[in-house]
Coordinates of C-alpha atoms and ligand atoms in Angstrom, one line a residue:
M1 CA -10.5 -0.2 -22.0
R2 CA -11.8 -2.8 -24.6
D3 CA -11.3 -0.5 -28.1
D4 CA -8.4 0.3 -26.9
F5 CA -7.3 -3.7 -26.4
L6 CA -9.1 -4.4 -29.9
C7 CA -7.2 -1.7 -31.5
Y8 CA -3.8 -2.5 -30.7
N9 CA -4.6 -6.5 -30.5
K10 CA -1.9 -8.2 -33.2
R11 CA -0.4 -5.3 -33.5
V12 CA 3.7 -7.1 -33.3
N13 CA 4.8 -3.1 -33.3
L14 CA 4.0 -1.7 -31.0
A15 CA 7.0 1.4 -30.5
D16 CA 3.6 4.8 -30.7
L17 CA 1.5 2.9 -28.1
L18 CA 4.4 2.9 -25.8
K19 CA 5.3 6.7 -26.7
K20 CA 1.0 7.1 -26.2
S21 CA 1.7 5.5 -23.1
L22 CA 4.8 6.3 -20.8
G23 CA 5.4 9.8 -19.9
S24 CA 8.4 11.5 -21.7
T25 CA 10.9 11.1 -18.6
Q26 CA 10.2 7.5 -18.2
L27 CA 10.5 6.7 -21.7
D28 CA 13.1 9.4 -22.1
L29 CA 15.3 7.0 -19.1
I30 CA 14.8 4.2 -21.2
R31 CA 15.4 5.3 -24.2
R32 CA 19.0 5.8 -22.6
V33 CA 19.1 2.5 -21.8
A34 CA 18.3 1.0 -24.1
D35 CA 21.1 2.9 -25.9
E36 CA 24.1 1.6 -23.6
S37 CA 22.1 -2.1 -24.3
S38 CA 22.6 -1.7 -28.1
A39 CA 26.3 -0.8 -28.4
L40 CA 27.3 -3.1 -25.6
G41 CA 25.3 -6.0 -27.5
F42 CA 22.6 -6.7 -24.9
P43 CA 19.0 -7.0 -26.2
L44 CA 16.8 -5.3 -23.8
Y45 CA 12.8 -5.9 -23.6
L46 CA 10.1 -4.0 -20.8
V47 CA 8.9 -7.0 -19.9
G48 CA 6.0 -8.3 -17.5
G49 CA 3.4 -7.5 -16.8
S50 CA 4.1 -3.9 -17.8
I51 CA 3.1 -5.3 -21.5
R52 CA 0.3 -6.6 -20.1
D53 CA -1.0 -3.1 -18.3
L54 CA 0.0 -1.7 -22.0
L55 CA -2.5 -4.3 -24.1
L56 CA -5.1 -3.4 -21.4
A57 CA -4.6 0.1 -22.0
R58 CA -4.0 0.8 -17.8
P59 CA -1.6 2.8 -16.5
I60 CA 2.3 0.5 -16.2
V61 CA 3.0 0.6 -13.3
D62 CA 6.2 -1.2 -13.2
F63 CA 8.4 -1.5 -15.7
D64 CA 10.4 -4.8 -15.8
L65 CA 13.9 -4.3 -17.3
T66 CA 15.0 -7.0 -19.3
L67 CA 18.4 -8.4 -21.1
E68 CA 20.4 -11.2 -23.5
G69 CA 23.0 -9.7 -21.2
D70 CA 24.8 -8.6 -17.9
A71 CA 23.4 -7.2 -16.2
I72 CA 25.4 -5.0 -13.6
T73 CA 28.0 -4.9 -17.3
L74 CA 25.0 -2.8 -18.3
A75 CA 24.8 -0.4 -13.9
R76 CA 29.1 -0.1 -14.5
S77 CA 28.1 1.8 -17.3
L78 CA 25.0 3.9 -17.3
V79 CA 26.8 4.5 -14.0
K80 CA 30.2 5.8 -16.0
K81 CA 28.0 7.2 -18.8
Y82 CA 25.2 9.5 -16.4
S83 CA 26.2 9.2 -13.5
G84 CA 24.5 8.0 -10.3
K85 CA 24.1 4.9 -8.2
L86 CA 24.8 1.3 -9.0
T87 CA 23.4 -2.0 -6.4
A88 CA 24.5 -5.8 -8.2
H89 CA 23.0 -8.4 -6.8
D90 CA 25.6 -10.2 -8.2
K91 CA 24.2 -14.2 -7.0
F92 CA 21.0 -12.8 -8.6
F93 CA 22.4 -10.8 -12.3
T94 CA 20.2 -7.8 -11.5
A95 CA 21.4 -4.7 -10.9
T96 CA 19.9 -1.2 -9.8
W97 CA 20.3 2.0 -11.4
T98 CA 19.5 4.8 -9.6
P99 CA 20.0 7.7 -11.9
Q100 CA 21.1 11.6 -10.6
S101 CA 18.8 13.3 -11.4
S102 CA 15.7 11.3 -10.4
N103 CA 14.4 11.7 -7.9
S104 CA 15.3 8.8 -6.5
Q105 CA 13.0 6.1 -9.1
F106 CA 15.4 3.5 -9.8
L107 CA 15.2 1.2 -12.6
D108 CA 15.7 -2.9 -12.1
L109 CA 18.4 -4.4 -14.4
V110 CA 17.5 -7.7 -14.7
S111 CA 19.5 -10.7 -17.5
A112 CA 17.3 -13.0 -18.7
R113 CA 17.4 -16.8 -16.6
K114 CA 16.4 -20.1 -17.2
E115 CA 15.4 -21.5 -13.6
T116 CA 15.0 -25.2 -12.2
Y117 CA 13.6 -25.7 -9.0
S118 CA 15.4 -28.6 -6.8
H119 CA 12.3 -29.9 -5.1
P120 CA 8.0 -28.9 -5.8
G121 CA 7.3 -24.9 -3.7
A122 CA 11.9 -24.9 -3.0
L123 CA 12.6 -21.0 -4.5
P124 CA 14.4 -21.4 -7.9
T125 CA 18.5 -22.1 -9.5
V126 CA 18.7 -19.4 -11.5
Q127 CA 21.0 -19.1 -14.8
K128 CA 21.4 -16.6 -16.7
S129 CA 20.4 -17.2 -20.4
T130 CA 17.8 -16.1 -24.0
I131 CA 14.7 -14.3 -23.1
D132 CA 12.7 -17.4 -24.9
D133 CA 14.0 -19.4 -21.9
D134 CA 13.4 -16.4 -19.2
L135 CA 10.1 -16.3 -20.6
R136 CA 8.6 -19.7 -20.0
R137 CA 9.7 -19.6 -16.6
R138 CA 6.8 -17.2 -15.9
D139 CA 3.2 -17.5 -14.5
F140 CA 0.9 -17.3 -17.5
T141 CA 1.1 -16.6 -21.1
I142 CA -0.1 -12.9 -20.4
N143 CA 2.1 -12.0 -17.8
A144 CA 4.9 -13.5 -20.7
M145 CA 4.9 -10.7 -23.3
A146 CA 7.8 -8.7 -24.2
I147 CA 8.9 -6.1 -26.2
R148 CA 12.4 -4.8 -27.5
L149 CA 13.7 -1.7 -26.5
D150 CA 17.0 -1.6 -28.8
G151 CA 18.1 0.5 -31.4
D152 CA 16.4 -0.4 -34.4
H153 CA 14.3 -2.8 -32.8
F154 CA 12.3 -0.9 -30.5
G155 CA 8.3 -1.3 -30.5
E156 CA 8.9 -5.0 -30.9
L157 CA 6.4 -7.5 -29.7
F158 CA 7.9 -11.0 -28.4
D159 CA 4.8 -12.8 -27.7
P160 CA 6.4 -16.4 -28.2
L161 CA 3.5 -18.2 -25.7
H162 CA 0.8 -16.6 -27.6
G163 CA -0.5 -13.7 -24.5
Q164 CA -2.4 -11.5 -26.2
N165 CA -4.9 -14.0 -27.8
D166 CA -5.5 -14.8 -24.2
L167 CA -5.2 -11.3 -23.4
E168 CA -7.7 -10.9 -26.2
N169 CA -10.1 -14.5 -24.6
K170 CA -10.3 -12.9 -20.7
L171 CA -7.8 -15.9 -20.3
I172 CA -5.4 -17.6 -17.1
R173 CA -3.6 -19.9 -18.7
V174 CA -0.1 -21.6 -16.7
L175 CA 2.4 -22.2 -19.3
H176 CA 2.6 -25.7 -18.6
P177 CA 1.1 -28.4 -16.3
K178 CA 3.7 -28.4 -12.9
S179 CA 3.6 -24.6 -13.1
F180 CA 1.4 -24.4 -10.2
V181 CA 3.3 -28.0 -8.4
D182 CA 6.2 -26.0 -9.1
D183 CA 5.4 -23.2 -7.3
P184 CA 2.1 -23.2 -5.4
T185 CA 1.9 -19.0 -5.4
R186 CA 1.3 -18.7 -8.5
M187 CA -2.4 -20.1 -7.4
F188 CA -2.9 -17.2 -5.1
R189 CA -1.7 -14.7 -8.2
A190 CA -3.8 -17.0 -11.1
I191 CA -6.8 -15.6 -8.9
R192 CA -5.8 -12.7 -7.9
Y193 CA -5.3 -11.8 -11.8
A194 CA -8.4 -13.2 -12.5
E195 CA -10.3 -11.1 -10.2
R196 CA -8.5 -8.1 -10.7
Y197 CA -9.1 -7.7 -14.6
E198 CA -12.4 -10.1 -14.5
F199 CA -11.1 -12.8 -16.6
K200 CA -11.5 -16.6 -16.2
L201 CA -9.4 -19.2 -15.5
E202 CA -9.1 -21.4 -18.6
S203 CA -10.6 -24.9 -17.9
E204 CA -6.6 -27.1 -18.2
T205 CA -4.9 -24.2 -15.5
L206 CA -8.4 -24.5 -13.8
G207 CA -7.9 -28.2 -13.2
L208 CA -4.6 -27.9 -12.1
I209 CA -6.0 -26.2 -8.6
N210 CA -5.6 -29.9 -7.6
D211 CA -4.5 -31.6 -4.3
E212 CA -0.8 -32.6 -5.8
A213 CA -0.3 -28.6 -5.9
R214 CA -2.7 -27.2 -3.3
G215 CA -0.4 -29.7 -1.0
I216 CA 3.0 -28.7 -1.3
I217 CA 1.2 -25.0 -0.1
S218 CA 2.3 -26.4 2.6
E219 CA 6.1 -26.7 1.7
L220 CA 6.3 -22.8 1.8
S221 CA 7.2 -20.4 3.8
G222 CA 4.7 -18.1 5.7
E223 CA 6.6 -14.9 4.8
R224 CA 6.0 -16.5 1.3
L225 CA 2.4 -17.2 2.5
R226 CA 1.4 -14.4 3.1
H227 CA 3.1 -12.1 0.5
E228 CA 1.0 -13.1 -1.5
F229 CA -2.2 -12.4 1.3
D230 CA -0.4 -9.3 1.3
L231 CA -1.1 -8.5 -2.5
I232 CA -4.3 -8.9 -2.7
L233 CA -5.1 -7.5 0.1
E234 CA -3.5 -4.3 -1.2
E235 CA -6.0 -5.3 -4.3
P236 CA -9.7 -2.8 -5.0
D237 CA -11.8 -5.5 -3.9
P238 CA -9.8 -8.3 -1.9
S239 CA -13.1 -9.9 -1.1
A240 CA -13.6 -12.1 -4.2
M241 CA -10.3 -13.2 -4.9
L242 CA -10.4 -14.9 -0.9
K243 CA -13.6 -16.2 -1.4
Q244 CA -12.6 -17.6 -4.5
L245 CA -9.2 -19.0 -2.7
A246 CA -12.2 -20.6 -0.7
D247 CA -13.8 -22.1 -3.0
L248 CA -10.9 -23.9 -4.2
H249 CA -9.8 -25.4 -1.1
V250 CA -6.8 -23.7 -1.6
L251 CA -7.1 -21.4 1.7
K252 CA -7.4 -25.5 3.7
A253 CA -4.9 -26.0 3.1
I254 CA -3.3 -23.6 5.4
H255 CA -5.5 -23.6 8.1
P256 CA -8.8 -24.6 8.2
A257 CA -10.3 -21.1 10.0
L258 CA -9.9 -19.4 7.1
S259 CA -12.2 -21.8 4.7
T260 CA -14.5 -20.9 7.1
A261 CA -14.1 -16.9 7.7
N262 CA -16.3 -14.6 5.9
H263 CA -14.2 -13.3 3.3
Q264 CA -16.7 -10.2 2.8
L265 CA -14.7 -7.4 4.5
P266 CA -15.5 -3.9 5.5
T267 CA -14.5 -1.0 2.5
V268 CA -10.8 0.5 3.9
E269 CA -11.6 4.0 4.5
E270 CA -9.0 6.9 5.1
P271 CA -8.6 8.0 8.2
S272 CA -10.0 11.7 9.1
P273 CA -6.3 13.0 10.2
D274 CA -7.9 13.6 13.5
F275 CA -6.7 10.0 14.5
G276 CA -3.7 10.8 14.3
E277 CA -0.5 8.1 13.1
F278 CA -1.5 4.8 12.6
A279 CA 2.2 2.5 14.2
I280 CA 1.4 -0.7 11.2
P281 CA 4.4 -2.8 10.8
D282 CA 6.9 -2.0 8.7
I283 CA 6.6 -4.6 5.7
L284 CA 3.1 -4.4 5.0
S285 CA 0.6 -1.0 3.9
F286 CA -2.0 0.1 5.6
R287 CA -4.0 -0.7 3.9
Q288 CA -2.7 -4.1 3.9
T289 CA -2.9 -4.1 7.9
L290 CA -6.5 -2.9 7.7
G291 CA -7.8 -5.2 5.4
W292 CA -5.7 -8.5 7.7
I293 CA -7.0 -7.0 11.0
F294 CA -11.1 -7.3 9.3
Y295 CA -10.2 -10.5 8.0
L296 CA -9.3 -12.3 11.7
M297 CA -10.4 -10.3 13.7
D298 CA -14.3 -13.1 14.1
F299 CA -10.8 -15.7 14.6
T300 CA -10.8 -16.6 18.0
E301 CA -7.4 -15.8 19.4
A302 CA -6.5 -19.6 19.5
D303 CA -6.1 -19.6 15.5
I304 CA -5.5 -16.0 15.2
E305 CA -2.5 -17.5 17.0
S306 CA -1.7 -20.0 14.8
L307 CA -2.1 -18.4 11.8
A308 CA -0.3 -15.6 12.6
E309 CA 2.9 -18.4 13.5
R310 CA 2.1 -19.8 10.0
L311 CA 1.6 -16.6 8.4
A312 CA 4.9 -15.5 10.1
F313 CA 3.0 -12.4 11.1
P314 CA 5.3 -9.4 12.7
A315 CA 4.2 -9.1 16.5
L316 CA 2.4 -6.1 15.9
L317 CA 0.8 -7.5 13.4
S318 CA -0.4 -10.1 15.4
K319 CA -1.1 -8.2 18.6
A320 CA -3.0 -5.4 16.2
I321 CA -5.7 -8.0 15.6
I322 CA -6.1 -9.8 18.4
S323 CA -6.4 -6.4 20.0
A324 CA -8.7 -5.6 17.8
S325 CA -10.2 -9.2 17.8
N326 CA -10.7 -8.5 21.9
L327 CA -12.5 -5.0 21.9
K328 CA -14.8 -5.8 19.5
K329 CA -16.3 -8.9 21.8
D330 CA -16.0 -6.3 25.4
L331 CA -17.4 -3.8 22.8
P332 CA -21.2 -4.9 24.4
S333 CA -20.2 -4.3 27.9
F334 CA -19.1 -1.3 27.7
K335 CA -22.4 0.3 26.9
D336 CA -21.8 1.9 29.9
W337 CA -19.0 3.2 30.3
K338 CA -18.5 6.8 30.6
P339 CA -15.6 8.7 28.2
S340 CA -12.5 7.8 30.9
Q341 CA -13.3 4.4 31.2
W342 CA -13.4 4.6 27.0
T343 CA -10.3 6.2 27.3
F344 CA -8.5 4.6 30.0
H345 CA -8.7 0.8 28.0
L346 CA -8.8 1.7 24.4
D347 CA -5.7 4.1 25.2
E348 CA -3.8 0.6 25.8
L349 CA -5.2 -0.3 23.1
P350 CA -3.2 -0.1 19.1
F351 CA -5.0 2.2 17.4
L352 CA -5.4 0.3 14.8
S353 CA -7.6 -2.0 16.1
T354 CA -9.6 0.7 17.3
Y355 CA -10.1 2.0 14.3
A356 CA -10.6 -0.8 12.9
V357 CA -13.7 -2.4 14.9
Y358 CA -15.3 1.3 14.6
L359 CA -15.5 0.8 11.0
V360 CA -17.1 -2.0 11.5
T361 CA -19.3 -1.7 14.3
R362 CA -19.4 2.8 13.8
E363 CA -19.8 3.0 17.3
S364 CA -20.0 6.1 18.0
A365 CA -17.9 6.0 21.5
L366 CA -14.9 5.3 19.8
R367 CA -15.1 8.0 17.1
D368 CA -14.7 10.7 20.0
Y369 CA -11.9 8.3 21.1
L370 CA -10.3 8.5 17.9
A371 CA -11.2 12.3 16.9
K372 CA -10.8 14.1 20.2
W373 CA -10.9 11.5 23.6
Q374 CA -7.4 10.3 23.3
H375 CA -6.3 13.5 22.7
I376 CA -7.8 15.3 25.9
K377 CA -5.2 16.3 28.2
P378 CA -5.3 18.2 31.7
I379 CA -3.6 21.0 31.6
T380 CA -2.0 20.5 34.7
T381 CA 1.9 18.7 34.2
G382 CA 4.0 16.9 36.2
D383 CA 6.6 19.3 36.9
D384 CA 3.7 21.5 38.0
L385 CA 3.0 19.2 40.7
K386 CA 7.0 19.9 42.0
A387 CA 6.8 22.9 41.8
R388 CA 4.1 21.9 44.1
G389 CA 7.0 20.0 46.3
L390 CA 5.0 16.5 45.4
E391 CA 7.9 14.2 45.3
P392 CA 7.6 12.4 42.1
G393 CA 5.4 8.7 42.8
P394 CA 2.6 7.0 41.5
R395 CA 0.3 9.2 42.8
F396 CA 1.9 11.8 41.0
G397 CA 0.6 10.0 37.9
E398 CA -2.8 8.6 39.8
I399 CA -3.1 12.7 40.8
L400 CA -2.8 13.6 36.4
R401 CA -5.4 10.4 35.4
Q402 CA -7.8 12.4 37.7
L403 CA -7.8 15.6 36.3
R404 CA -8.0 14.3 32.7
A405 CA -10.8 11.7 33.8
A406 CA -12.7 14.6 34.8
W407 CA -11.8 16.6 31.7
L408 CA -13.3 13.8 29.6
D409 CA -16.3 13.6 32.3
G410 CA -17.4 16.9 31.6
E411 CA -16.6 17.5 35.3
V412 CA -13.6 20.1 35.0
K413 CA -14.5 22.3 32.1
T414 CA -11.4 25.8 32.6
K415 CA -8.5 25.6 33.6
E416 CA -10.1 27.4 37.5
E417 CA -12.0 24.5 37.4
E418 CA -9.2 22.4 36.4
K419 CA -6.7 23.4 39.5
I420 CA -9.9 23.2 42.3
L421 CA -9.3 19.5 41.7
L422 CA -6.2 19.7 42.3
D423 CA -5.6 21.6 45.1
R424 CA -8.6 19.4 46.3
L425 CA -6.7 16.2 45.0
V426 CA -3.8 17.5 46.7
K427 CA -4.3 17.3 50.3
Ligands
ATP1 P1 1.2 -6.8 -10.3 O1 0.3 -6.0 -11.5 O2 -0.1 -7.2 -9.5 O3 1.9 -5.9 -9.8 P2 3.3 -7.7 -12.0 O4 3.4 -8.9 -13.1 O5 3.5 -6.4 -12.3 O6 1.9 -7.7 -11.7 P3 5.6 -8.7 -10.3 O7 4.3 -9.5 -8.8 O8 5.3 -7.6 -10.4 O9 3.2 -9.1 -11.3 O10 6.1 -9.5 -11.5 C1 7.1 -9.3 -12.2 C2 6.7 -10.5 -13.4 O11 7.5 -12.0 -12.6 C3 5.5 -11.1 -13.2 O12 4.4 -10.2 -15.0 C4 5.7 -12.7 -14.3 O13 6.1 -12.9 -15.9 C5 6.5 -12.3 -13.3 N1 6.2 -14.0 -11.8 C6 5.8 -12.8 -10.9 N2 6.2 -14.2 -10.1 C7 6.0 -15.5 -10.8 C8 5.4 -16.1 -10.4 N3 5.6 -16.5 -8.9 N4 5.9 -17.8 -10.9 C9 6.7 -17.1 -12.0 N5 6.8 -16.3 -12.8 C10 5.8 -15.2 -12.0
MG2 MG1 5.1 -5.5 -10.8

């Protein structure tokens, strides 16, 4: 990574690097947008994290395209020329274009903007402006570079805040002293990038993570705050980031229990397909949901509940954390349980809670439940009971439950044995 980086460092035209890093489909798409933007007289730029990752020779995950002009006008003319779908957000001067041939891959087009904050921690007020202003509203110098894409300008690097220097020196640097006060989520972002790339916080920037900035955290909405943790939990190694945030007293400003938590989270493992489907809240990924359970399951129920409220957890997440927490605590008292007892108990819990506790304890009964027991059902069904002249009701459920328990506990091993037991139960 280093060699590649040095090789391109200080170059002001990144056309070759860009062509090399992008696939031909992506390049083709970008060319179409750039040509159209050029025809409209709107300078077009690739901005933000993609430039950082390009210079670090890391894969570029998303393309943020910013233009000096009107994003919605550009998107309209792309649709006119190439068809596809347009979604416009007039209030934010942004548009999304989904080309017809793209397997629903879409491009976000954003008008360059200037942002002002009415008060610390508020969401910014936006007005259209130049690329220079657009870069100056950003979080860190390494995220505030742009490469121009239209016409003969293709590949020109625009780096007014010297992001390249900071990349080379492995430094995270804010753009102005009030940055963390304007937007305290940037403290989380700073640590996330520092740990992800093994960079350091530049010393003045580090000093700006102070009482004033931490004090504004209380102004942030639960969703915005949780989102920052979600991003951390999505990283390959969240533990060091959480620890660093605790050491900088950022977590204490959210909830006292977070500062004393164990920040060393277990590794997320992909579940075996035998374990079935895990329900997760639709706003979180599997990794994030499991990460939250790992992080909070040793907290008291009262702390979990107050954090869930502060961080606007979806109900499914709070339930999964509390279930995992109780299961882990109760585990020693289940030691002598029969498989049917485990199964009937665990059936009531979210599978993901059982899976999380299994990963941290390696309790074999939990693995057996997920891999086998949860799937074991008697052959007899409700319809069979009706056919025997039984009236549907609570006794129905009880008979089926006893048949299932017999299979789980090895008391019944064949269809015939099940029938004998059924005859006895029906009598
Ligand atoms: P990642 O690899 O984590 O996605 P990214 O740089 O793509 O990194 P995004 O969160 O996707 O980060 O944001 C895109 C760009 O928007 C950033 O590079 C940065 O320039 C800008 N940005 C994002 N969040 C903030 C913020 N809170 N304050 C200022 N600028 C921000
Ligand atoms: Mg991104």
